[in-house]
């Protein structure tokens, strides 16, 4: 059932062009600049007038939530708070009937996420779900929701579910923008046309596998690794670090690149690999200076760059190219090389990739 792949995780990484395509199907009409989300249609008016959205989730799904925060705030211009479900539920959170609380959960069964939603519901908020498993507990208690349609995810490390969650959040951001008029029709057409191309760009991104495998061979014995990015590539850095930790048991940290000089820079020595997401988008120049700072201290820089990049190529020890795309869609592409990196390092270290020690696919106890 692994379809010829050595592990489910690898199969699921490769499925992402298809899973994102399935997630978009019937939901975008690029020529008309229109997003259609049947699951939340009843709440279109509520979304038009919303003052605040709260996202609750755990683990990788929480990282997707952070990407969602950037997207919804940027395009829909609605303030978003992203909370660890486990913290939110025990904090006597301030929730009103005006709020929409969105739970993100691949399994739809995570105990803390479920409990956070129940509290939000009790306090009168409208509750939405972004889940993968159809008919799971979370989709059963929510008022509305959008399924990710990534198909069953067997590997404990979440891969295609993450990119599908980010895809749904992208759709929600543009849906809100459409309801609130925060993007012009011509901008919406432009964005949705590009979004429609993402599955094809994902296919091209998947071709980085061999390159990433070489890099993994070089760094497989490192005991630490730092992942840095800015803007919506910051949650991508967090996700890269979590993947590496959970399946290869290498200590890894993800940070916003600018936070490096507030502490983690002290870790940099000639042993430490530092993975940068340094694509050609709005924070490019800033990331370039962060790369210089790491180099000056002897760190090994691995950079994910946009195809054709020359500036970072001259500075970094290793580069991995991904196709050019708009800022909005960078997380969908930039995550893929990080998934491969964690995968290959784990395999090379002899770890059980699909079922890492101490971890369960769905965490149904708190
Ligand atoms: O099923 P969920 O999305 O609610 O699960 C949340 C986390 O347990 C999950 O994302 C976990 O962090 C993964 N193992 C990450 O790869």
Coordinates of C-alpha atoms and ligand atoms in Angstrom, one line a residue:
X1 CA 0.0 0.0 0.0
X2 CA 3.0 2.2 0.0
X3 CA 2.7 2.4 -3.7
X4 CA 6.3 1.4 -4.3
X5 CA 7.8 3.9 -1.8
X6 CA 9.9 2.8 1.1
X7 CA 7.8 4.7 3.6
X8 CA 4.3 6.2 3.8
X9 CA 5.9 9.5 4.6
X10 CA 7.7 9.6 1.3
X11 CA 4.6 8.5 -0.5
X12 CA 2.6 11.3 1.2
X13 CA 5.2 13.9 0.4
X14 CA 5.0 13.0 -3.3
X15 CA 1.2 13.0 -3.1
X16 CA 1.1 16.8 -2.5
X17 CA 0.6 18.0 -6.0
X18 CA -2.5 15.8 -6.2
X19 CA -3.7 16.5 -2.7
X20 CA -3.5 20.3 -3.2
X21 CA -5.3 19.9 -6.5
X22 CA -8.1 17.9 -4.8
X23 CA -8.3 20.5 -2.1
X24 CA -8.8 23.3 -4.7
X25 CA -11.2 21.4 -6.9
X26 CA -14.6 23.1 -7.3
X27 CA -13.5 25.9 -4.8
X28 CA -11.8 28.4 -7.1
X29 CA -12.9 30.1 -10.3
X30 CA -9.8 32.0 -11.4
X31 CA -11.4 33.7 -14.4
X32 CA -14.1 35.2 -12.3
X33 CA -11.9 35.9 -9.3
X34 CA -14.2 33.8 -7.2
X35 CA -13.8 31.5 -4.2
X36 CA -16.6 29.2 -3.4
X37 CA -16.6 27.4 0.0
X38 CA -19.8 25.5 0.4
X39 CA -19.0 24.5 4.0
X40 CA -19.0 28.1 5.3
X41 CA -21.5 29.7 2.8
X42 CA -24.1 30.2 5.5
X43 CA -21.6 32.3 7.4
X44 CA -20.7 34.6 4.5
X45 CA -22.3 37.6 6.2
X46 CA -20.7 36.9 9.5
X47 CA -17.3 36.8 7.8
X48 CA -18.1 40.1 6.1
X49 CA -18.5 41.8 9.5
X50 CA -16.1 39.8 11.6
X51 CA -13.8 41.7 14.0
X52 CA -11.5 38.8 15.0
X53 CA -10.8 35.2 14.3
X54 CA -9.2 32.8 16.8
X55 CA -7.4 29.7 15.5
X56 CA -6.8 26.8 17.9
X57 CA -4.7 23.7 17.0
X58 CA -1.7 21.6 18.1
X59 CA 1.6 20.7 16.5
X60 CA 1.9 20.9 12.8
X61 CA -1.7 22.1 12.6
X62 CA -0.8 25.0 14.8
X63 CA 2.0 25.9 12.3
X64 CA -0.6 25.9 9.5
X65 CA -2.6 28.2 11.7
X66 CA 0.3 30.6 11.9
X67 CA 0.6 30.7 8.1
X68 CA -3.2 31.3 8.1
X69 CA -2.7 34.3 10.4
X70 CA -0.4 35.9 7.8
X71 CA -2.7 35.2 5.0
X72 CA -6.0 36.2 6.6
X73 CA -4.6 39.4 8.0
X74 CA -2.8 40.3 4.8
X75 CA -5.6 39.7 2.3
X76 CA -8.8 39.7 4.4
X77 CA -7.6 42.4 6.9
X78 CA -9.1 40.6 9.9
X79 CA -7.1 40.3 13.1
X80 CA -6.2 36.7 13.8
X81 CA -4.9 35.1 17.0
X82 CA -3.4 31.6 16.8
X83 CA -3.4 29.6 20.0
X84 CA -2.1 26.3 21.2
X85 CA -5.4 24.5 22.0
X86 CA -3.9 23.1 25.2
X87 CA -3.1 26.6 26.5
X88 CA -6.3 28.2 25.3
X89 CA -8.6 25.7 27.0
X90 CA -7.1 26.3 30.5
X91 CA -6.8 30.0 30.4
X92 CA -10.4 31.2 30.8
X93 CA -10.1 32.7 27.3
X94 CA -12.0 35.9 26.4
X95 CA -14.4 34.9 23.7
X96 CA -17.6 36.6 22.6
X97 CA -20.5 35.7 20.4
X98 CA -19.0 37.9 17.7
X99 CA -15.9 35.6 17.4
X100 CA -15.3 32.8 15.0
X101 CA -13.0 30.1 16.4
X102 CA -11.4 27.8 13.8
X103 CA -10.0 24.5 14.9
X104 CA -7.4 22.9 12.6
X105 CA -6.9 19.2 13.0
X106 CA -5.8 16.5 10.6
X107 CA -7.4 13.7 12.6
X108 CA -10.3 15.7 13.9
X109 CA -9.8 13.8 17.2
X110 CA -7.1 15.7 19.1
X111 CA -8.3 16.0 22.7
X112 CA -7.0 19.5 23.4
X113 CA -8.3 20.9 20.2
X114 CA -11.7 19.4 20.8
X115 CA -11.9 20.8 24.3
X116 CA -10.8 24.3 23.1
X117 CA -13.7 24.2 20.6
X118 CA -16.2 23.1 23.2
X119 CA -15.2 26.1 25.4
X120 CA -15.6 28.4 22.5
X121 CA -19.0 27.0 21.7
X122 CA -20.2 27.2 25.3
X123 CA -19.3 30.9 25.2
X124 CA -21.3 31.5 22.1
X125 CA -18.7 31.8 19.4
X126 CA -19.3 30.4 16.0
X127 CA -17.0 27.4 15.6
X128 CA -15.4 26.2 12.3
X129 CA -13.3 23.1 11.6
X130 CA -10.5 22.5 9.1
X131 CA -10.1 18.7 9.2
X132 CA -8.9 15.9 7.0
X133 CA -10.8 12.9 8.4
X134 CA -14.4 13.1 7.3
X135 CA -17.0 12.6 10.0
X136 CA -14.4 12.8 12.9
X137 CA -15.3 14.2 16.3
X138 CA -14.4 17.8 15.5
X139 CA -16.3 18.1 12.2
X140 CA -19.3 16.7 14.1
X141 CA -19.4 19.4 16.7
X142 CA -18.6 22.4 14.5
X143 CA -21.1 24.9 13.0
X144 CA -19.3 24.8 9.7
X145 CA -16.1 23.8 8.2
X146 CA -13.9 23.0 5.2
X147 CA -12.4 19.6 4.7
X148 CA -8.8 19.4 3.4
X149 CA -9.4 16.4 1.2
X150 CA -5.7 15.3 1.4
X151 CA -6.7 11.6 1.7
X152 CA -5.6 9.3 4.5
X153 CA -2.3 10.3 6.1
X154 CA -0.6 7.2 7.6
X155 CA 2.9 8.6 8.5
X156 CA 2.9 10.0 12.0
X157 CA 4.7 13.1 10.7
X158 CA 2.2 15.3 9.0
X159 CA 3.1 16.3 5.5
X160 CA 0.3 16.4 2.9
X161 CA -2.2 17.3 5.6
X162 CA -0.1 20.4 6.4
X163 CA 0.0 21.7 2.9
X164 CA -3.7 20.9 2.5
X165 CA -4.5 22.9 5.7
X166 CA -2.4 25.8 4.4
X167 CA -4.3 25.6 1.1
X168 CA -7.7 25.7 2.9
X169 CA -6.5 28.7 4.9
X170 CA -5.4 30.4 1.7
X171 CA -8.9 29.8 0.3
X172 CA -10.5 31.2 3.5
X173 CA -8.2 34.3 3.3
X174 CA -9.3 35.0 -0.3
X175 CA -12.9 34.1 0.6
X176 CA -12.9 36.7 3.4
X177 CA -11.2 39.2 1.0
X178 CA -14.0 38.6 -1.5
X179 CA -16.7 39.1 1.2
X180 CA -15.1 42.2 2.6
X181 CA -13.9 43.8 -0.6
X182 CA -10.3 44.0 0.7
X183 CA -8.9 42.9 -2.6
X184 CA -10.0 44.2 -6.0
X185 CA -11.6 41.8 -8.5
X186 CA -8.5 42.0 -10.7
X187 CA -6.2 41.2 -7.8
X188 CA -8.4 38.2 -6.9
X189 CA -8.2 37.0 -10.5
X190 CA -4.4 37.3 -10.3
X191 CA -4.1 35.5 -7.0
X192 CA -6.5 32.7 -7.9
X193 CA -4.9 32.2 -11.3
X194 CA -1.5 31.7 -9.5
X195 CA -3.1 29.5 -6.9
X196 CA -4.5 27.3 -9.6
X197 CA -0.9 26.8 -10.8
X198 CA 0.4 25.7 -7.4
X199 CA -0.1 22.0 -7.9
X200 CA 2.1 22.2 -11.1
X201 CA 4.7 24.2 -9.2
X202 CA 4.5 21.6 -6.4
X203 CA 5.3 18.9 -8.9
X204 CA 8.4 20.9 -10.0
X205 CA 9.4 21.5 -6.4
X206 CA 9.3 17.7 -5.7
X207 CA 12.2 17.4 -8.1
X208 CA 14.5 18.7 -5.4
X209 CA 14.5 15.4 -3.7
X210 CA 17.9 14.1 -5.0
X211 CA 19.5 17.4 -4.2
X212 CA 18.1 17.4 -0.7
X213 CA 19.2 13.8 -0.2
X214 CA 22.8 14.9 -0.9
X215 CA 22.5 17.6 1.6
X216 CA 21.1 15.2 4.1
X217 CA 24.1 12.9 3.7
X218 CA 26.4 15.8 4.5
X219 CA 24.5 16.8 7.7
X220 CA 23.1 13.5 9.0
X221 CA 25.5 13.3 11.9
X222 CA 24.8 16.8 13.2
X223 CA 23.1 16.9 16.6
X224 CA 21.5 20.3 16.2
X225 CA 19.9 22.3 13.5
X226 CA 18.5 25.8 13.2
X227 CA 15.7 26.8 10.8
X228 CA 15.1 30.5 10.1
X229 CA 12.5 32.4 8.0
X230 CA 10.6 35.6 8.1
X231 CA 7.0 36.5 7.5
X232 CA 5.0 33.4 6.5
X233 CA 8.2 31.5 6.1
X234 CA 8.7 31.7 9.9
X235 CA 6.0 29.1 10.5
X236 CA 7.6 27.1 7.7
X237 CA 10.8 27.2 9.7
X238 CA 9.0 25.9 12.8
X239 CA 7.5 23.1 10.7
X240 CA 10.9 22.2 9.3
X241 CA 12.3 22.0 12.8
X242 CA 9.4 19.9 14.1
X243 CA 9.7 17.4 11.2
X244 CA 13.4 16.9 11.9
X245 CA 12.9 16.5 15.7
X246 CA 10.0 14.1 15.5
X247 CA 11.4 11.6 13.0
X248 CA 15.2 11.9 13.2
X249 CA 15.5 12.8 16.9
X250 CA 17.9 15.6 16.0
X251 CA 17.4 18.7 18.2
X252 CA 16.1 21.5 16.0
X253 CA 14.7 24.9 16.5
X254 CA 12.7 27.2 14.3
X255 CA 13.0 30.9 14.7
X256 CA 12.0 34.1 13.0
X257 CA 15.3 35.0 11.3
X258 CA 15.4 38.4 13.0
X259 CA 15.1 36.9 16.5
X260 CA 18.4 35.1 15.9
X261 CA 20.4 37.9 17.4
X262 CA 18.3 37.8 20.6
X263 CA 19.7 34.5 21.7
X264 CA 20.1 31.7 19.2
X265 CA 23.1 33.3 17.5
X266 CA 25.1 32.2 20.5
X267 CA 24.7 28.6 19.2
X268 CA 26.4 29.2 15.9
X269 CA 29.7 27.5 15.5
X270 CA 31.4 25.5 12.8
X271 CA 29.2 22.5 13.5
X272 CA 25.8 24.0 13.2
X273 CA 23.7 23.7 10.1
X274 CA 21.4 26.6 9.6
X275 CA 18.5 26.2 7.2
X276 CA 17.2 29.5 5.7
X277 CA 14.1 30.1 3.8
X278 CA 15.5 32.8 1.5
X279 CA 13.1 33.0 -1.4
X280 CA 12.7 36.1 -3.6
X281 CA 9.8 37.8 -1.8
X282 CA 9.3 40.9 0.3
X283 CA 11.7 40.0 3.1
X284 CA 14.5 38.8 0.8
X285 CA 17.1 41.5 1.5
X286 CA 16.5 41.2 5.3
X287 CA 17.1 37.4 5.1
X288 CA 20.2 38.0 3.0
X289 CA 21.7 40.0 5.9
X290 CA 20.8 37.3 8.4
X291 CA 22.6 34.8 6.2
X292 CA 25.7 37.0 6.3
X293 CA 25.5 37.1 10.1
X294 CA 25.5 33.3 10.3
X295 CA 28.3 33.0 7.8
X296 CA 30.5 35.5 9.6
X297 CA 30.3 33.1 12.6
X298 CA 31.2 30.0 10.7
X299 CA 27.8 28.4 10.5
X300 CA 26.9 26.1 7.6
X301 CA 24.1 27.7 5.6
X302 CA 21.6 25.7 3.6
X303 CA 19.2 28.0 1.8
X304 CA 15.9 27.4 0.1
X305 CA 16.0 30.0 -2.8
X306 CA 13.9 31.0 -5.8
X307 CA 15.0 29.4 -9.1
X308 CA 17.7 31.5 -10.7
X309 CA 18.8 33.2 -7.5
X310 CA 22.4 34.3 -7.6
X311 CA 22.9 36.4 -4.5
X312 CA 22.2 33.8 -1.9
X313 CA 23.9 31.1 -4.0
X314 CA 27.2 33.0 -3.6
X315 CA 26.9 33.0 0.1
X316 CA 25.3 29.7 1.1
X317 CA 27.1 26.4 1.2
X318 CA 24.1 24.6 -0.3
X319 CA 21.1 25.9 -2.1
X320 CA 17.8 24.2 -2.9
X321 CA 15.8 25.9 -5.6
X322 CA 12.0 26.2 -5.7
X323 CA 9.9 27.8 -8.4
X324 CA 9.1 31.5 -8.3
X325 CA 5.7 32.3 -6.8
X326 CA 3.8 35.1 -5.1
X327 CA 4.5 35.7 -1.4
X328 CA 1.1 34.2 -0.6
X329 CA 2.0 30.7 -1.8
X330 CA 5.6 30.4 -0.8
X331 CA 4.8 28.2 2.3
X332 CA 3.2 25.6 0.0
X333 CA 6.4 25.2 -1.9
X334 CA 9.1 25.9 0.7
X335 CA 7.8 23.3 3.1
X336 CA 8.5 20.5 0.7
X337 CA 12.4 20.5 0.7
X338 CA 12.2 20.6 4.6
X339 CA 10.0 17.5 4.6
X340 CA 12.5 15.7 2.3
X341 CA 15.4 16.9 4.5
X342 CA 13.8 15.4 7.7
X343 CA 12.9 12.3 5.8
X344 CA 16.4 11.5 4.5
X345 CA 18.2 12.4 7.7
X346 CA 15.8 10.1 9.6
X347 CA 16.3 7.2 7.1
X348 CA 20.1 7.7 7.2
X349 CA 20.1 7.6 11.0
X350 CA 18.1 4.4 10.9
X351 CA 15.0 5.8 12.5
X352 CA 11.5 4.5 12.2
X353 CA 10.2 7.2 9.9
X354 CA 6.5 6.3 9.8
X355 CA 6.2 5.5 13.5
X356 CA 8.7 7.6 15.5
X357 CA 9.2 6.6 19.1
X358 CA 6.8 8.0 21.7
X359 CA 4.4 9.5 19.2
X360 CA 0.9 8.6 18.1
X361 CA -0.9 9.7 15.0
X362 CA -3.7 11.2 16.9
X363 CA -3.4 12.5 20.4
X364 CA -6.7 11.7 22.0
X365 CA -5.6 12.2 25.5
X366 CA -4.4 15.5 26.9
Ligands
LIG1 O1 -4.6 15.5 14.1 P1 -4.1 16.9 14.4 O2 -3.8 17.8 13.3 O3 -5.0 17.6 15.5 O4 -2.8 16.6 15.2 C1 -2.0 17.7 15.8 C2 -0.6 17.2 16.1 O5 -0.6 16.2 17.1 C3 0.2 16.8 14.9 O6 0.2 17.8 13.9 C4 1.6 16.4 15.3 O7 2.3 17.6 15.7 C5 2.3 15.7 14.1 N1 2.9 14.5 14.5 C6 3.3 16.6 13.4 O8 3.9 16.0 12.3

